[in-house]
Amino acid sequence: MRILLAAVNAKFIHTALGVRALRAYVGEDAVDIAEFTINERVQDAVREIYARRADMVMFSCYIWNIEFILKTAGSLRKIAPDTAIVFGGPEVSFDSVYYMEKYPFIDAVIRGEGEETLRDIIGSGLAVRGVTHRDGGRIVEEPDRPPVCDINDLPFPYTDRELDEYRDKLLYYESSRGCPFRCSYCLSSTVHSVRFRDIETVKRELALFAEHGARVVKLTDRTFNADRRRAAGLIEYLSSLRCRTQFHFEIAAELIDDETAELFRRAPRDRFLLEIGVQSTNPETLSAIDRPADIQRIAAAAERLRGHVHMHLDLIAGLPYEDHGSFVNSFNEVMAMRPDVLQLGFLKLLRGTKLREEAGKHGYKFTDEPPYEVLANNYMSYDELTELKRVEVILDRYYNSGGFEHSLGYLSGRYDTPYAMFLDIAMYFEARGYFGTGMSQRSLYAALADMYDDALFKDLLKLDFFININNPSTPQWAAEPFDRTLLKRRFAMIESALEEGRLPGYEGVPLKEIIKTVQAERFSYNVLGGGEKIENIILFDKKYGRVTAVSDK
């Protein structure tokens, strides 16, 4: 039997761990894999799958790809009526009968973890534990299959060829399954155990990513530091590797002790990216979603880690007992922790979660189709959630992008709270019809410059502009226009900076080569210092990512 495991990723840069884990478990001779993205044409995917001439096609289903998969599978059934179509993954595991009743082209659904189930299907067909399948005109739910007890039995999912070919993509890895928390909105709460892969095996496998030059490895562990001693051992080991690889973890900040914090502080600056789920700072909300958290400890951990690791903090809008005012307070409290990125998400009422079962209690209205996103509840109206959606767009474009550090830092002093600032910009965008239209990075700077008539602010915005835009020319909105005299005088400025050791890396390089990557711009304010009004010149070094103030000679 020829089996094809089909994965549909959210973006081209992503890789599918699930299908690779299944392939590794049953062997490359037993199955083949195919990968697509939701941005491709459905019929292109159908054509490729059909060309494989598989006896059985298995699709890995999530809320973000189920629509694409349903269209693909529906078309495939029409041209390959004898090919068995099997769904699996979190979107269908908890409502398998519903999907099979609604979509007659689905022959079976694998529920829960798939490694042992796939092995049995290969040997015995679809009537095995953990599968919902058709038997004539009936839909049969076979008994549940317990989770894989020892995940150390699972082989490493990637081949050497894939590690080389996908080194610049986002690679996923699993060192544990399950989560110690029971958050009522999360599917991880349905598995009541945490199973850890042997730490020495994990070290050896993570080192493989580094040896092959992987850019980013994201661990799928729901709480990486659930076992603090184990986490400390892995952090220390990964810090010691000489590589370019960045490791992305989801952690519980309240579990970070002094030892772990010190390990992160000593690690190479770009070695780790930490994602911390705060979700809300409202105690009643946290209690309602079964996520007790000490916000003060989270804030203290963020303070200790700031500047040493890249931190993403998460908030979820639409949780129980969090009205608009409460959410704005949560937003401001988390912004006060000064994360590198604040991810503002919106609640999804996922199939199989406790919160979806309690939807009526809280008056939830949510979309009928995936991703089942909240539209309103007893605590927040649709209009209020729409406002938060607009703020989310502004937050992502201006704060999370990292391209407006100096200008936003100054601008925030004009507002009582961070939320008030982002809301004001959102209202400005709404009034000019900017939402729903594509905006280039340059146009984002121009929009902010048009909004605020402040010379110092525009100088700071210009500083951000030249730091983050490649090969820029002086923008028309700049308070200080382009100074053509700098084209000749920049040679002397660069020579002076070289003599003073302020342009390391360019020793012995001809000036005609240096000026290709080092640009001079005039400013009206001391944007690298105290902000006082004084004309000065800054060299922007694109090759090494440096800014250097120089004298005007």
XYZ file of C-alpha atoms in Angstrom:
553
model
C 0.000 0.000 0.000
C 1.427 3.358 -1.071
C 0.694 6.044 1.551
C 1.229 9.775 1.041
C 1.372 12.081 4.070
C 0.274 15.558 2.973
C 1.068 18.670 5.021
C -0.181 22.198 4.376
C 1.887 24.892 6.086
C 0.848 28.453 6.906
C 3.913 29.937 5.173
C 6.608 28.777 2.788
C 9.266 29.333 5.435
C 7.650 26.744 7.740
C 8.327 23.002 7.742
C 5.888 20.278 8.830
C 7.110 18.298 11.821
C 4.095 15.983 12.110
C 4.415 14.209 8.770
C 8.161 13.826 9.230
C 7.699 12.327 12.690
C 5.237 9.787 11.249
C 7.549 8.942 8.355
C 10.492 8.441 10.683
C 8.435 6.133 12.947
C 7.164 3.761 10.244
C 10.141 4.088 7.886
C 10.767 5.928 4.625
C 9.910 2.825 2.598
C 6.373 2.761 4.025
C 5.267 6.328 3.308
C 6.103 9.420 1.282
C 5.432 13.071 2.168
C 4.286 16.154 0.263
C 4.241 19.742 1.521
C 2.172 22.707 0.396
C 1.167 26.114 1.777
C -2.241 27.710 2.150
C -1.105 30.397 -0.304
C -0.833 27.925 -3.192
C -3.594 27.127 -5.653
C -5.732 24.209 -4.525
C -5.695 22.635 -7.976
C -1.895 22.705 -8.044
C -1.902 20.660 -4.842
C -4.525 18.290 -6.265
C -2.434 17.793 -9.385
C 0.715 16.947 -7.432
C -1.067 14.580 -5.038
C -2.823 12.813 -7.908
C 0.502 12.374 -9.733
C 1.877 10.418 -6.757
C -0.694 7.628 -7.402
C -1.003 6.845 -3.706
C -3.435 4.220 -2.413
C -4.061 6.345 0.682
C -3.568 10.068 1.264
C -3.397 11.341 4.840
C -3.855 15.038 5.574
C -2.563 16.779 8.741
C -5.372 19.168 9.779
C -5.194 22.378 11.823
C -7.475 25.395 12.108
C -5.319 27.397 9.694
C -5.269 24.808 6.870
C -8.517 22.842 7.150
C -10.333 24.919 4.509
C -7.529 24.342 1.990
C -7.448 20.627 2.819
C -11.214 20.176 2.469
C -11.157 21.746 -0.998
C -8.131 19.664 -1.991
C -9.560 16.393 -0.695
C -12.953 17.088 -2.263
C -11.413 17.532 -5.699
C -9.110 14.556 -5.226
C -12.065 12.275 -4.521
C -13.635 13.177 -7.882
C -10.568 12.220 -9.928
C -9.230 9.391 -7.732
C -12.320 7.580 -6.380
C -10.350 4.537 -5.266
C -7.810 6.503 -3.202
C -8.522 6.372 0.536
C -8.643 9.833 2.109
C -7.716 10.026 5.791
C -7.671 13.105 8.024
C -5.726 13.542 11.251
C -4.527 16.325 13.528
C -6.004 18.506 16.269
C -8.771 20.086 14.180
C -10.495 16.754 13.454
C -9.425 14.568 16.399
C -12.103 15.854 18.753
C -15.042 15.843 16.322
C -14.286 13.015 13.914
C -17.889 11.898 13.422
C -18.999 15.461 12.635
C -16.400 15.779 9.888
C -17.182 12.386 8.377
C -20.916 13.034 8.370
C -20.503 16.454 6.780
C -17.856 15.442 4.225
C -18.544 12.017 2.682
C -15.215 12.016 0.830
C -13.376 11.473 4.153
C -12.858 7.718 4.578
C -11.342 7.867 8.062
C -10.043 10.143 10.816
C -7.043 9.355 13.008
C -7.683 10.622 16.522
C -4.864 11.737 18.798
C -1.189 10.828 18.416
C -0.615 9.066 15.133
C 2.652 7.123 15.235
C 1.376 3.778 16.562
C -1.949 4.177 14.756
C -0.241 4.645 11.391
C 1.917 1.588 12.025
C -1.216 -0.490 12.687
C -3.010 0.902 9.630
C -0.117 -0.179 7.435
C -0.339 -3.688 8.877
C -4.099 -4.141 9.360
C -6.090 -1.432 7.577
C -8.297 1.307 8.994
C -10.233 -0.738 11.577
C -7.669 -0.200 14.374
C -7.603 1.669 17.690
C -7.616 5.450 17.458
C -9.454 5.568 14.096
C -12.970 6.618 13.105
C -13.780 4.960 9.768
C -16.570 3.927 7.454
C -17.929 0.392 7.419
C -20.427 0.203 4.621
C -23.010 2.862 5.410
C -21.946 3.176 9.069
C -19.389 5.383 10.763
C -17.454 3.371 13.339
C -15.404 4.841 16.178
C -12.764 2.367 17.241
C -11.596 2.594 20.887
C -9.233 5.412 21.791
C -5.524 4.731 21.672
C -3.484 5.870 24.682
C -0.718 8.404 23.998
C 2.746 7.144 23.178
C 4.144 6.261 26.606
C 7.850 6.628 25.918
C 8.653 9.341 23.394
C 12.286 8.223 23.515
C 11.163 5.457 21.154
C 10.459 8.102 18.490
C 13.285 8.572 15.985
C 14.717 11.905 14.877
C 12.326 13.204 12.182
C 14.670 14.938 9.717
C 16.998 13.457 7.139
C 20.463 14.918 6.555
C 19.304 16.125 3.148
C 16.398 18.021 4.724
C 18.641 19.602 7.359
C 20.823 20.975 4.586
C 18.003 21.919 2.219
C 15.828 23.640 4.836
C 18.500 25.328 6.957
C 17.044 28.780 6.242
C 13.472 27.732 7.023
C 11.764 27.503 10.403
C 12.504 23.982 11.669
C 10.366 22.422 14.402
C 11.511 19.975 17.062
C 9.794 18.183 19.931
C 11.615 17.450 23.185
C 8.479 16.878 25.275
C 4.762 16.253 24.897
C 2.014 17.533 27.130
C 1.814 20.533 29.442
C 1.689 20.929 33.235
C -0.956 23.650 32.884
C -4.658 23.088 32.175
C -5.605 26.273 30.329
C -9.231 25.864 29.314
C -8.748 27.422 25.855
C -5.835 25.149 24.863
C -5.848 21.629 23.412
C -2.775 20.727 25.445
C -5.054 20.620 28.485
C -6.676 17.458 27.070
C -3.498 15.396 27.612
C -2.938 14.991 31.329
C 0.748 14.185 31.403
C 4.108 15.609 30.424
C 6.507 13.200 28.746
C 10.132 14.200 28.317
C 12.642 12.979 25.781
C 15.976 11.934 27.280
C 18.093 15.055 27.742
C 21.237 13.550 26.211
C 19.249 12.517 23.129
C 17.808 16.036 22.906
C 21.260 17.589 23.153
C 22.580 15.349 20.402
C 19.621 16.039 18.116
C 19.577 19.798 18.659
C 23.311 19.839 17.925
C 22.507 18.327 14.524
C 20.502 21.442 13.621
C 23.427 23.635 14.643
C 25.962 21.529 12.735
C 23.901 21.850 9.556
C 23.637 25.637 9.939
C 19.928 25.904 10.778
C 18.788 29.501 11.228
C 15.843 28.999 13.629
C 14.693 25.889 15.519
C 11.351 26.171 17.295
C 10.606 23.655 20.006
C 6.963 22.593 20.059
C 7.133 21.881 23.816
C 4.134 23.555 25.408
C 6.194 24.586 28.450
C 9.911 24.165 27.846
C 10.874 24.820 31.471
C 8.237 22.588 33.078
C 11.232 20.672 34.477
C 13.546 23.464 35.599
C 16.633 21.316 36.084
C 16.277 19.741 32.656
C 15.656 23.140 31.041
C 18.745 24.594 32.727
C 20.866 21.747 31.381
C 19.641 22.326 27.837
C 20.061 26.107 28.020
C 23.630 25.719 29.251
C 24.447 23.205 26.538
C 22.893 25.198 23.693
C 24.676 28.337 24.902
C 27.998 26.542 24.491
C 27.478 25.686 20.829
C 29.402 27.695 18.272
C 26.709 28.256 15.683
C 24.316 30.777 14.146
C 21.193 28.851 15.216
C 18.514 30.570 17.296
C 16.365 28.333 19.515
C 12.751 29.366 20.124
C 11.046 28.177 23.343
C 7.654 28.666 24.941
C 8.283 29.089 28.653
C 6.420 29.864 31.863
C 8.110 33.018 33.176
C 6.940 32.382 36.732
C 9.045 29.175 36.739
C 12.270 31.028 35.926
C 14.539 30.821 38.959
C 17.828 32.649 39.600
C 19.908 29.863 38.034
C 17.887 29.837 34.798
C 17.896 33.622 34.547
C 21.669 33.709 34.955
C 22.103 31.072 32.242
C 20.072 33.165 29.825
C 22.029 36.277 30.797
C 25.332 34.559 29.990
C 24.132 33.098 26.681
C 25.005 34.619 23.284
C 22.605 37.521 22.662
C 20.742 36.007 19.717
C 20.838 32.375 20.788
C 17.352 32.209 22.348
C 13.902 33.558 21.560
C 11.461 33.173 24.445
C 7.700 33.203 24.049
C 5.850 33.867 27.299
C 2.096 33.471 27.487
C 0.740 36.071 29.886
C -2.731 36.090 28.233
C -4.227 38.485 30.832
C -3.325 40.265 34.049
C -6.902 40.056 35.375
C -6.940 37.568 38.328
C -10.607 36.641 37.753
C -9.889 35.920 34.094
C -6.816 33.822 34.877
C -8.806 31.807 37.411
C -11.648 31.253 34.918
C -9.283 29.805 32.304
C -7.531 27.564 34.871
C -4.267 29.430 34.529
C -3.171 30.737 37.909
C -0.234 33.080 37.419
C 1.787 35.490 39.511
C 1.966 38.574 37.301
C 4.550 40.211 39.549
C 6.865 37.213 39.153
C 6.376 37.310 35.387
C 7.246 41.021 35.362
C 10.319 40.367 37.517
C 11.468 37.605 35.175
C 10.999 39.871 32.156
C 13.083 42.549 33.869
C 15.921 40.099 34.544
C 15.958 38.758 30.978
C 15.509 42.028 29.081
C 18.442 42.781 26.837
C 19.832 39.259 27.091
C 17.255 37.239 25.150
C 14.592 38.115 22.590
C 11.229 38.084 24.405
C 7.726 37.696 22.963
C 4.892 38.216 25.444
C 1.393 37.061 24.511
C -2.050 38.463 25.291
C -5.414 36.956 24.293
C -8.433 39.195 23.745
C -11.885 37.749 24.401
C -11.257 35.692 27.543
C -13.950 35.313 30.246
C -14.556 38.242 32.617
C -12.183 40.524 30.701
C -14.126 43.549 29.481
C -12.639 46.290 27.332
C -11.283 48.266 30.278
C -9.739 45.174 31.824
C -8.045 44.225 28.575
C -6.653 47.727 28.104
C -5.203 47.437 31.611
C -3.656 44.042 30.712
C -2.209 45.574 27.558
C -0.619 48.457 29.440
C 0.758 46.220 32.191
C 2.399 43.875 29.703
C 3.780 46.773 27.645
C 5.352 48.039 30.861
C 7.397 44.813 30.862
C 8.957 46.148 27.624
C 8.889 42.973 25.526
C 10.642 42.855 22.171
C 7.317 41.744 20.702
C 3.803 41.873 22.153
C 1.627 39.350 20.354
C -2.003 40.382 20.627
C -4.087 37.326 19.755
C -7.829 36.754 19.701
C -9.477 33.816 21.418
C -10.242 30.759 19.290
C -12.957 28.423 20.624
C -11.183 25.222 19.618
C -12.961 21.898 19.314
C -12.236 19.693 22.316
C -11.438 22.502 24.774
C -13.212 23.168 28.036
C -13.847 26.799 27.122
C -15.732 25.795 23.976
C -17.932 23.543 26.102
C -18.600 26.540 28.385
C -19.290 28.952 25.501
C -22.940 29.396 26.453
C -22.072 30.312 30.022
C -20.078 33.318 28.822
C -22.328 34.251 25.892
C -19.691 33.542 23.267
C -20.418 34.310 19.660
C -17.724 32.971 17.365
C -17.252 32.064 13.715
C -18.849 28.794 12.627
C -15.851 27.879 10.497
C -12.201 27.637 11.558
C -10.469 29.338 13.240
C -13.606 29.718 15.446
C -12.538 33.216 16.459
C -14.506 35.124 19.078
C -16.859 37.792 17.736
C -18.370 38.913 21.049
C -19.178 37.642 24.546
C -20.859 38.823 27.745
C -17.902 41.076 28.514
C -16.836 42.596 25.214
C -18.881 43.715 22.211
C -18.065 43.203 18.560
C -17.291 46.935 18.256
C -14.801 46.735 21.119
C -13.096 43.668 19.646
C -12.948 45.450 16.297
C -11.126 48.310 17.987
C -8.620 45.832 19.403
C -8.169 44.351 15.921
C -7.171 47.766 14.606
C -4.791 48.325 17.499
C -3.265 44.904 16.776
C -2.453 45.983 13.211
C -0.772 49.174 14.417
C 1.088 47.279 17.138
C 2.486 44.811 14.602
C 3.454 47.431 12.052
C 5.085 49.898 14.393
C 6.121 48.175 17.627
C 6.635 44.520 16.788
C 8.447 45.326 13.553
C 11.264 46.863 15.599
C 11.683 49.639 13.042
C 10.475 52.575 15.138
C 12.342 52.200 18.420
C 13.526 55.799 18.860
C 10.473 57.569 17.473
C 7.948 55.479 19.425
C 10.016 55.883 22.586
C 9.713 59.652 22.263
C 6.086 59.555 21.139
C 4.993 57.457 24.114
C 5.822 60.402 26.398
C 2.949 62.347 24.835
C 0.345 59.803 25.982
C -0.877 58.613 29.361
C -0.648 54.936 28.391
C 0.784 52.788 25.586
C -2.706 51.709 24.549
C -3.789 55.333 24.123
C -0.879 55.905 21.726
C -1.594 52.867 19.547
C -5.316 53.604 19.546
C -4.675 57.192 18.430
C -2.564 55.969 15.507
C -5.237 53.382 14.673
C -7.927 56.053 14.583
C -5.729 58.154 12.294
C -5.324 55.155 9.967
C -9.054 54.447 10.046
C -9.928 58.052 9.167
C -7.661 57.923 6.092
C -8.689 54.474 4.901
C -5.259 52.899 5.462
C -6.629 49.666 6.916
C -7.123 46.959 4.351
C -4.557 48.437 1.985
C -1.004 47.309 1.484
C 1.527 49.756 2.877
C 5.239 49.653 2.206
C 7.695 50.154 5.029
C 8.539 53.609 3.657
C 4.869 54.615 3.636
C 4.527 53.618 7.294
C 7.193 56.178 8.175
C 5.521 58.808 6.015
C 2.126 58.184 7.648
C 3.565 58.709 11.126
C 5.426 61.840 9.993
C 2.169 63.294 8.626
C 0.395 62.617 11.899
C 2.758 64.496 14.219
C 4.086 67.993 13.530
C 7.096 67.841 15.835
C 10.629 68.553 14.580
C 12.413 66.420 17.210
C 10.006 63.551 16.579
C 10.672 63.747 12.841
C 14.411 63.689 13.447
C 14.007 60.569 15.593
C 11.750 59.065 12.939
C 14.420 59.866 10.367
C 16.977 58.090 12.553
C 14.781 54.969 12.618
C 14.191 55.301 8.883
C 17.891 55.255 8.015
C 18.639 52.427 10.433
C 15.959 50.166 8.993
C 15.520 51.073 5.301
C 18.013 49.738 2.781
C 19.644 52.280 0.427
C 17.380 55.157 1.461
C 17.297 58.695 0.190
C 16.337 61.529 2.529
C 12.519 61.421 2.820
C 10.488 64.492 1.911
C 8.911 64.603 5.364
C 12.279 64.986 7.129
C 12.727 68.187 9.150
C 16.295 68.473 7.847
C 16.352 68.216 4.014
C 19.005 66.415 2.044
C 22.360 68.204 2.189
C 24.179 67.748 -1.110
C 27.395 69.153 0.317
C 27.732 65.960 2.357
C 28.411 63.972 -0.791
C 31.922 65.426 -0.928
C 32.526 66.093 2.758
C 31.632 62.558 3.849
C 35.083 61.350 2.682
C 36.798 63.501 5.298
C 34.260 62.451 7.940
C 34.824 58.751 7.218
C 38.605 59.226 7.271
C 38.342 60.954 10.646
C 36.094 58.189 12.015
C 38.581 55.579 10.812
C 41.477 57.354 12.517
C 39.482 57.469 15.758
C 38.698 53.747 15.503
C 34.963 54.389 15.158
C 34.498 52.321 11.999
C 36.114 48.974 12.857
C 36.150 46.458 10.054
C 37.032 48.977 7.347
C 40.753 49.219 8.043
C 42.625 49.204 4.737
C 39.426 49.395 2.662
C 39.473 52.152 -0.023
C 37.141 55.080 0.665
C 35.381 54.549 -2.664
C 34.318 51.122 -1.376
C 33.353 52.307 2.108
C 30.949 54.948 0.797
C 28.909 52.172 -0.855
C 27.736 51.027 2.578
C 28.308 54.080 4.808
C 25.931 57.030 4.369
C 26.054 60.514 5.974
C 22.911 62.416 7.027
C 22.418 65.744 8.790
C 20.153 66.111 11.828
C 18.782 69.162 13.659
C 18.742 67.453 17.077
C 21.118 65.269 19.053
C 19.094 62.103 18.418
C 21.837 59.829 19.754
C 22.122 61.804 22.972
C 19.815 63.977 25.024
C 17.687 65.315 22.179
C 18.878 68.899 22.494
C 18.674 71.100 19.401
C 22.072 71.050 17.740
C 23.024 70.368 14.144
C 25.029 67.168 13.794
C 25.905 64.483 11.265
C 25.484 60.731 11.643
C 27.147 57.984 9.618
C 24.879 55.004 8.901
C 26.894 51.846 8.377
C 24.651 49.341 6.581
C 27.296 46.624 6.393
C 27.785 46.338 10.155
C 24.502 47.867 11.320
C 26.075 50.809 13.186
C 25.275 54.481 13.662
C 28.080 56.877 14.481
C 27.948 60.594 15.229
C 30.790 62.557 13.563
C 32.017 66.105 13.611
C 31.150 68.426 10.724
C 34.529 69.082 9.113
